[in-house]
Amino acid sequence: MTVTELLSYEDALESYDPVMGLEVHVELGTRTKMFCGCSTELGADPNSQTCPTCLGLPGALPVVNAIGVESAIKIGLALNCDIAQWCRFARKNYFYPDMPKNFQTSQYDEPIAYNGYLDVQLEDGEVFRVQIERAHMEEDTGKSLHVGGATGRIHGASHSLLDYNRAGIPLIEIVTKPIEGAGARAPEVAKAYVAELRELIKALGVSEARMEQGQMRCDVNLSLRPHGREKFGTRSETKNVNSLRSVERAARFEIQRHAAVLSSGGTILQETRHFHEEDGSTTSGRIKEEAEDYRYFPEPDLVPVAPARDWVEELRAGLPELPRLRRKRLQESWGIADHEMQSVLNAGALDLILATIDEGADAAAARKWWMGELARHANESGAELADVPITPAQVARVAALVSAGDLNDKLARQVIEGVLAGEGDPDQVVDKRGLKVVSDDGALGAAVDEAIASNAAIADKIRGGNLAAAGALIGAVMKLTRGQADAKRVRELVLEKLGVQG
Amino acid sequence: MTDIIRLTAAQTAEKIASGELTAVEVTEAHLARIEAVDEKVHAFLHVDREGALKQARAVDAKRAAGEPLGPLAGVPLAMKDIFTTEGVPTTVGSKILEGWIPPYDATVTKRLKAADVVILGKTNMDEFAMGSSTENSAYGPTGNPWDLTRIPGGSGGGSAAALASYQAPLAIGTDTGGSIRQPAAVTATVGVKPTYGGVSRYGMVAFSSSLDQGGPCARTVLDAALLHEVMAGHDPLDSTSVDAPVPPVVEAARNGSVAGLRVGVVQEFGGEGYQAGVVQRFNESVELLRDLGAEIVEISCPSFTYALAAYYLIAPSECSSNLARFDAMRYGLRVGDDGTKSAEEVTALTRDAGFGPEVKRRIMLGTYALSSGYYDAYYGSAQKVRTLITRDFEKAFESVDVIVSPTTPTTAFPIGERADDPMAMYLADLCTIPANLAGNAAMSLPCGLAPEDGLPVGLQIIAPALKDDRLYRVGAAVEAAFVKKWGHPLLEEAPQL
Amino acid sequence: MPGITREEVAHLGKLARLELSAEELDHFAGQLDDIIGAVARVSEVAGEDVPPTSHPLPLTNVMRPDDVRPSLTSEQALSGAPAQEQQRFKVPQILGED
Ligand SMILES: [Mg+2]
Ligand SMILES: [Zn+2]
C-alpha cells in the first residue's frame, strides 16, 4: 500500500474549510424484494431467492412493492421532506455483472422525498442541522465472490461467482445537501448524522439498519476550500464506509489527505476511494475523467407513483417519536446529565435499558447494570453490547433480586457472571452457586462476634462514638461470609453488640 | 372430407366441441402441413410436435370426460418467438439467445394453455422485433406465401406467413411500430394491435416497453376476436396492464356494422411514397364504408408527420436499455471466454457476435439519444411529439368513431431490396406507428390486391384506447362486404404452395 | 445538422458494450448520421409548454402487497448459465470497481 501524505488535522483546519456530502443506502426490511415477490430472508442458499424479474430474464417485468413505497414516504416524512405529488422510477444504465438488467431501477430527477433536514446532536449537546437533498427508492445488486486471488478481492481474481439473492432488495438512498460550516467538527457531524439516521430508521421500523450486515452503507464525499472561499473544491467519494467509527475516520483522513495535496500545490482528482478498516486510510479507486453517462430515462415498465395526500398525512400522523426527542425526554425523566446520556448512547445501551425497564426494573438499576458490569464485559470481549449473552429480562430479574434484598451488589455481579457463562437464568445461577444473602441472625451473629474479637481497636473507636469506623467491621464480616451477608443487617448487629445507637 | 387446415379457428373449435374432429386430428393435420410447406416458407423457428400433441390429447381427454372446454379448445396456434415458453426454446430471432430454454411461461403463454389452445411452435421474426421484413432474423428470412421471393412483413413475418400458408389458423404477434399489422397487410391476413396495456407483456421479450403490445393474428376478424379475448385481460405481473374488463370484441365481431358510424380519413396519410395500387384499394375501401352507411369525415393530424422520427428515437432508446441484459453472464451466448479475458471484454465480444446489424444500429442510436447533452433534443423531444400525437388523436376522436388508412404505403417488397437501407425500411411503418405512440387499438385487414403487382393491400382501422371492440365491429362489416364482393376470402387467391 | 463521427460511434460502442470492428464503425457512422439527421426534426415541434409522454396510458400507483411468491429453484435460475460453480453464476474476472 502506498503511503499517503497527510497534514496534521489542526494544520488542515487552519487553512481549509471542509464541505461534506453523505449518501446513505438503507436496505429496507420488507418481506419481499422491491419489484418482485422473492423473499429477502438472509442466509438462503445462493440463487434460491430469485425469479425471472430479479434475474433480469428476457420478458420479465417489475411490479412495485407497496411497503417499499410506504417505507420511503415514512423516511421522507421523518426527515422533514416534501413528499412528491407524482414521481417516476428511472433507469440508471451501466453494465456490471452483479446487476442483472445492466440498469438499476432507481429514481432520478423525481425523487419521492426531497428537501428536508435532520437535526443531530453532537457529543457536547450542540445541535447541528443537516440539510437533506433527497431520499429515493432503488434496488440492491447481487453479491460477487471473487475467486483465485490471494485475498478474495477483485484484483487478481481469476473469475467471480454471482449470487443474485440480494439483487432487487429495496434500497432507500438518502443524500444530504453539502454540509457546510461544521469546520473541525465535520467528522463528528458525519458520524452523528449517520448514527441519528440509523436510530431514525430503526424507530420507524422500516429496517434494522445493521451496518455490520450491510443493511446501511455510507459514502462520504468530501472537499476542502480555503477559508473565505465560496466555491467548493474538487471532491473525493469514499465508498462503503460501513461503521459509525469508520465514517468519522474516513472524513478525518480525507481532510488531512486533501489538505496535504492542496497545501503542497497539488490538485485533488475527482475519484472514488476505498476505505480501509485496518488503519482508517483511504486509497484511490476509479478516477472519473468525465462524468459517468448513466443515460437515465423514465422507467417505462413502471407507472408513476402519486401518493394520495390523505395517505401521506395518515403516515405522518403515525410516525413514532423522533429518536432525538425521545432521548431528550428520557434523559429528563431519568434526571441524568448530558454526558451520562451520551455514554448510554455511545455504548448502544439505550434500547437495552428501556427493554429492561419494560421488564420491571427501575431506570437507575437498569442503567447501572448495562453501563457498568455488562458494558465492561462487552468491552473486554470486543462485542457489541446488544450481543452480550444476557437478555433484558434476565437483567431485570437480577435487579429485582437486589431490590428484594435477596442479593447484594457483589452477589448480583456473580449472578450476571453466571448467566454470561451460560449457567442459565439468574434464579438457576443463584441456586447452583448458592448465592443468597445471609441475614440469619445466628450465623451473622457468630461472624460479627469473630470480627469484633479480631478488631478490638476498631471496636473501641465505634464504642467511642466514631460510627464511620463501622464500615471496617462490616467489611470484615463480609469477608468472613464470602460476601453473602446482608450488609444492612450486619451494620445493625455490629452497633447493637457494641451498644451504640445507630 | 373436410380440408382441416383451411377451416377458420371458429369452425375448428366448433367441430372439436361437437366431436366432428378431434384435437389430435386437427393438430396432426397442421403438423403435416408444416412438414410439407415450411421448408419453403420458413415460418417456424421451432416446431413443438410433442408438446402440441400432448396438449391436443389433453383437450380430447377433457372433452371425453365431459369437462368444459374453452372457446378455442384444440385450435392450433403459431406463436411468435418473442414470448417465453417454459421448456421450449425462445430465441427472439437472435443468435444471442440461441438454445435458451426459458424456465417460465409468459402470461400470454399461460392463458393460451389454460384455454386449451394447442401451441404448434415458435415463429420467425426480425431479431428482437426490429424490422419490417423478417430479414433481420438470425435464422434466415421467411417468404411471403403470395410470392416466396418477397418479404412477409415484419417483425412478425413468421406468424403472418404461417397463417397465409395454412400452417396454423391462429397466431400471436407483437406490435411495437406495426409488427402485427404490416405483416397482416402484406399477406392478406388479419392482425390486431390491442390498446396498450390490454394484453400482458409479462414474458414477452421487451423491445420498446412503452410501445410493445402483443396481439392476435388470424385469417378472419372473428378468429382474431376469439383469440383476443383469450389472451387479453389484466395481469398483476405487468404494471402497465389495464385493470378493466376486456372490451366485448367477440360480440362486436359477430355483429359487424358501420351504419351511422363516423369514419375519419387522415389527410396526412398519403401522398409521396404511397404506391398507386395501395391508394386505389384504400379509396375503394372508403367508398365501401360509405356505401355501408358510414359517414366519412376528413380530419387532420398534423403531428403524425413527426411520428416516424419520434418512433425512431423512443424505440431505440428503450431498446438500448432493454437489451443491456444480454451480457453473456446469466444466460444465452457467451463468446471469447478463454480464461484470459475480462467480463467486460466477454460481454462486448458476445454482444458484437450475437446481435445483428439492425439491433446494433438501434442500440447505438438509442444510446446516443439518451446520452447526456443529447437527451433533451432527442429522447425528450420525441416524448413531447408523443404528447402532440396523442392530442391529435384525442381531437380527431371528438368528431369520428374510428380512423382508417392504408396499413402500409406499399405492398410486399422483394427480399433484399431494403436490407441495408434502414431509412427506406423504416417507411414501411409510416401509417402504423402513430397508434403505438398514443397507445390506441388498431387492426389491419385485407382490402384487395394492388393492380400493378397483384399483391395484398391492408386497410388499417384505428380506434381510441380501450375501444378495441370498435375495430371488430367495423372490421367484421368490411370483411363481410369484401368477401361478398370477391365471392371468397382474398387469401384464396394466393398461389398454391 | 448533428454530424456523427467515427469516434462518437466508437464511444457509443463502449457505452453499449459492443466490440465493433473497424469496418462496422465506418458503416454505422454513415448510417447513424443519416438516421439522426432525419429524426432530429422532432425538436422543431416540441415546444417548451408541451409535457413529455413516457407512458401511453395515464396509470398511476400500481403496486403489489409485500407477500412472498415462490421463487425459481436455484437449478432453474442457473439453467441457462453459460458457466456455474458453487451454485453461482460463474463469470470471467471483473475489471471495473464499484
Ligand atoms: Mg443509488
Ligand atoms: Zn425475484
CSV table of N, CA and C in Angstrom, one decimal, chain A residues 24-87:
chain,number,residue,atom,x,y,z
A,24,VAL,N,-26.3,7.8,2.0
A,24,VAL,CA,-26.5,6.6,2.8
A,24,VAL,C,-27.6,5.7,2.0
A,25,HIS,N,-27.2,4.4,1.9
A,25,HIS,CA,-28.2,3.5,1.3
A,25,HIS,C,-28.7,2.6,2.5
A,26,VAL,N,-30.0,2.5,2.6
A,26,VAL,CA,-30.6,1.7,3.6
A,26,VAL,C,-31.4,0.6,2.9
A,27,GLU,N,-31.1,-0.7,3.3
A,27,GLU,CA,-31.8,-1.8,2.8
A,27,GLU,C,-33.1,-1.9,3.7
A,28,LEU,N,-34.2,-1.9,3.0
A,28,LEU,CA,-35.5,-2.0,3.8
A,28,LEU,C,-35.7,-3.4,4.3
A,29,GLY,N,-36.5,-3.5,5.4
A,29,GLY,CA,-36.7,-4.8,5.9
A,29,GLY,C,-38.0,-5.4,5.4
A,30,THR,N,-38.4,-5.1,4.2
A,30,THR,CA,-39.6,-5.7,3.6
A,30,THR,C,-39.5,-7.2,3.5
A,31,ARG,N,-40.6,-7.9,3.5
A,31,ARG,CA,-40.6,-9.4,3.3
A,31,ARG,C,-40.1,-9.7,1.9
A,32,THR,N,-40.4,-8.9,0.9
A,32,THR,CA,-40.1,-9.3,-0.4
A,32,THR,C,-39.3,-8.2,-1.1
A,33,LYS,N,-38.8,-8.5,-2.2
A,33,LYS,CA,-37.9,-7.5,-3.0
A,33,LYS,C,-38.7,-6.3,-3.5
A,34,MET,N,-38.0,-5.4,-4.0
A,34,MET,CA,-38.7,-4.1,-4.4
A,34,MET,C,-39.6,-4.3,-5.6
A,35,PHE,N,-39.2,-5.2,-6.5
A,35,PHE,CA,-40.0,-5.3,-7.8
A,35,PHE,C,-40.5,-6.7,-8.1
A,36,CYS,N,-40.3,-7.6,-7.1
A,36,CYS,CA,-40.8,-9.0,-7.3
A,36,CYS,C,-41.1,-9.6,-6.0
A,37,GLY,N,-41.7,-10.8,-6.0
A,37,GLY,CA,-42.2,-11.4,-4.8
A,37,GLY,C,-41.2,-12.3,-4.1
A,38,CYS,N,-39.9,-12.2,-4.5
A,38,CYS,CA,-38.9,-13.1,-3.9
A,38,CYS,C,-38.6,-12.7,-2.5
A,39,SER,N,-38.4,-13.7,-1.6
A,39,SER,CA,-38.1,-13.4,-0.2
A,39,SER,C,-36.8,-12.7,-0.1
A,40,THR,N,-36.7,-11.9,1.0
A,40,THR,CA,-35.5,-11.1,1.3
A,40,THR,C,-34.7,-11.7,2.5
A,41,GLU,N,-35.3,-12.9,3.0
A,41,GLU,CA,-34.7,-13.5,4.1
A,41,GLU,C,-33.2,-13.8,3.9
A,42,LEU,N,-32.4,-13.4,5.0
A,42,LEU,CA,-30.9,-13.6,4.8
A,42,LEU,C,-30.6,-15.1,5.0
A,43,GLY,N,-29.4,-15.4,4.5
A,43,GLY,CA,-28.8,-16.7,4.8
A,43,GLY,C,-29.3,-17.9,3.9
A,44,ALA,N,-30.1,-17.6,2.8
A,44,ALA,CA,-30.6,-18.7,2.0
A,44,ALA,C,-29.5,-19.2,1.1
A,45,ASP,N,-29.7,-20.3,0.5
A,45,ASP,CA,-28.8,-20.9,-0.5
A,45,ASP,C,-28.6,-20.0,-1.6
A,46,PRO,N,-27.4,-19.9,-2.2
A,46,PRO,CA,-27.2,-19.0,-3.4
A,46,PRO,C,-28.2,-19.2,-4.5
A,47,ASN,N,-28.7,-18.1,-5.0
A,47,ASN,CA,-29.6,-18.1,-6.1
A,47,ASN,C,-30.9,-18.9,-5.9
A,48,SER,N,-31.3,-19.0,-4.7
A,48,SER,CA,-32.6,-19.7,-4.4
A,48,SER,C,-33.7,-18.8,-4.1
A,49,GLN,N,-33.3,-17.5,-4.0
A,49,GLN,CA,-34.4,-16.4,-3.9
A,49,GLN,C,-34.3,-15.5,-5.1
A,50,THR,N,-34.5,-16.1,-6.2
A,50,THR,CA,-34.5,-15.3,-7.5
A,50,THR,C,-35.7,-15.8,-8.3
A,51,CYS,N,-36.1,-14.9,-9.2
A,51,CYS,CA,-37.2,-15.2,-10.2
A,51,CYS,C,-36.8,-14.5,-11.5
A,52,PRO,N,-37.6,-14.7,-12.5
A,52,PRO,CA,-37.3,-14.1,-13.8
A,52,PRO,C,-37.1,-12.6,-13.6
A,53,THR,N,-37.9,-11.9,-12.8
A,53,THR,CA,-37.7,-10.5,-12.7
A,53,THR,C,-36.4,-10.1,-12.1
A,54,CYS,N,-36.0,-10.6,-10.9
A,54,CYS,CA,-34.8,-10.2,-10.3
A,54,CYS,C,-33.5,-10.8,-10.9
A,55,LEU,N,-33.7,-11.8,-11.8
A,55,LEU,CA,-32.6,-12.3,-12.5
A,55,LEU,C,-32.4,-11.6,-13.8
A,56,GLY,N,-33.4,-10.7,-14.1
A,56,GLY,CA,-33.3,-10.0,-15.4
A,56,GLY,C,-33.5,-10.9,-16.6
A,57,LEU,N,-34.3,-12.0,-16.5
A,57,LEU,CA,-34.6,-12.9,-17.6
A,57,LEU,C,-35.3,-12.1,-18.7
A,58,PRO,N,-35.1,-12.5,-19.9
A,58,PRO,CA,-35.9,-11.8,-21.0
A,58,PRO,C,-37.4,-11.9,-20.8
A,59,GLY,N,-38.1,-10.8,-20.9
A,59,GLY,CA,-39.5,-10.8,-20.8
A,59,GLY,C,-40.1,-10.5,-19.5
A,60,ALA,N,-39.3,-10.6,-18.4
A,60,ALA,CA,-39.8,-10.4,-17.1
A,60,ALA,C,-40.0,-8.9,-16.8
A,61,LEU,N,-40.9,-8.6,-15.9
A,61,LEU,CA,-41.3,-7.2,-15.7
A,61,LEU,C,-41.4,-7.0,-14.1
A,62,PRO,N,-41.2,-5.7,-13.7
A,62,PRO,CA,-41.2,-5.4,-12.3
A,62,PRO,C,-42.6,-4.9,-11.9
A,63,VAL,N,-42.9,-5.1,-10.6
A,63,VAL,CA,-44.1,-4.5,-10.0
A,63,VAL,C,-43.7,-4.0,-8.6
A,64,VAL,N,-44.0,-2.8,-8.3
A,64,VAL,CA,-43.5,-2.1,-7.1
A,64,VAL,C,-44.1,-2.7,-5.9
A,65,ASN,N,-43.3,-2.9,-4.9
A,65,ASN,CA,-43.7,-3.3,-3.6
A,65,ASN,C,-44.3,-2.1,-2.8
A,66,ALA,N,-45.5,-2.3,-2.4
A,66,ALA,CA,-46.3,-1.2,-1.8
A,66,ALA,C,-45.6,-0.8,-0.5
A,67,ILE,N,-45.1,-1.7,0.3
A,67,ILE,CA,-44.4,-1.4,1.5
A,67,ILE,C,-43.1,-0.7,1.3
A,68,GLY,N,-42.5,-1.0,0.2
A,68,GLY,CA,-41.3,-0.2,-0.2
A,68,GLY,C,-41.6,1.3,-0.4
A,69,VAL,N,-42.7,1.5,-1.0
A,69,VAL,CA,-43.1,2.9,-1.2
A,69,VAL,C,-43.5,3.6,0.1
A,70,GLU,N,-44.2,2.8,0.9
A,70,GLU,CA,-44.7,3.3,2.2
A,70,GLU,C,-43.5,3.7,3.1
A,71,SER,N,-42.5,2.8,3.1
A,71,SER,CA,-41.3,3.0,3.9
A,71,SER,C,-40.6,4.2,3.4
A,72,ALA,N,-40.5,4.4,2.1
A,72,ALA,CA,-39.8,5.6,1.6
A,72,ALA,C,-40.5,6.9,2.0
A,73,ILE,N,-41.8,6.8,2.0
A,73,ILE,CA,-42.5,8.0,2.4
A,73,ILE,C,-42.3,8.3,3.9
A,74,LYS,N,-42.3,7.2,4.7
A,74,LYS,CA,-42.1,7.4,6.2
A,74,LYS,C,-40.8,8.0,6.4
A,75,ILE,N,-39.8,7.5,5.7
A,75,ILE,CA,-38.4,8.0,5.9
A,75,ILE,C,-38.4,9.5,5.5
A,76,GLY,N,-39.0,9.8,4.4
A,76,GLY,CA,-39.0,11.1,3.9
A,76,GLY,C,-39.7,12.1,4.9
A,77,LEU,N,-40.8,11.6,5.4
A,77,LEU,CA,-41.6,12.4,6.4
A,77,LEU,C,-40.7,12.6,7.7
A,78,ALA,N,-40.1,11.6,8.2
A,78,ALA,CA,-39.3,11.7,9.4
A,78,ALA,C,-38.1,12.6,9.2
A,79,LEU,N,-37.7,12.7,7.9
A,79,LEU,CA,-36.6,13.6,7.6
A,79,LEU,C,-37.1,15.0,7.2
A,80,ASN,N,-38.3,15.3,7.5
A,80,ASN,CA,-38.9,16.6,7.2
A,80,ASN,C,-38.9,17.0,5.8
A,81,CYS,N,-39.0,16.0,4.9
A,81,CYS,CA,-39.0,16.2,3.5
A,81,CYS,C,-40.4,16.5,2.9
A,82,ASP,N,-40.4,17.1,1.7
A,82,ASP,CA,-41.6,17.2,1.0
A,82,ASP,C,-41.8,15.8,0.3
A,83,ILE,N,-43.0,15.4,0.2
A,83,ILE,CA,-43.3,14.1,-0.5
A,83,ILE,C,-43.9,14.4,-1.9
A,84,ALA,N,-43.3,13.9,-2.9
A,84,ALA,CA,-43.7,14.2,-4.3
A,84,ALA,C,-45.2,13.9,-4.5
A,85,GLN,N,-45.8,14.8,-5.2
A,85,GLN,CA,-47.2,14.5,-5.6
A,85,GLN,C,-47.3,13.4,-6.6
A,86,TRP,N,-46.2,13.4,-7.4
A,86,TRP,CA,-46.2,12.5,-8.6
A,86,TRP,C,-44.7,12.3,-8.9
A,87,CYS,N,-44.3,11.1,-9.0
A,87,CYS,CA,-42.9,10.8,-9.4
A,87,CYS,C,-42.8,9.5,-10.1
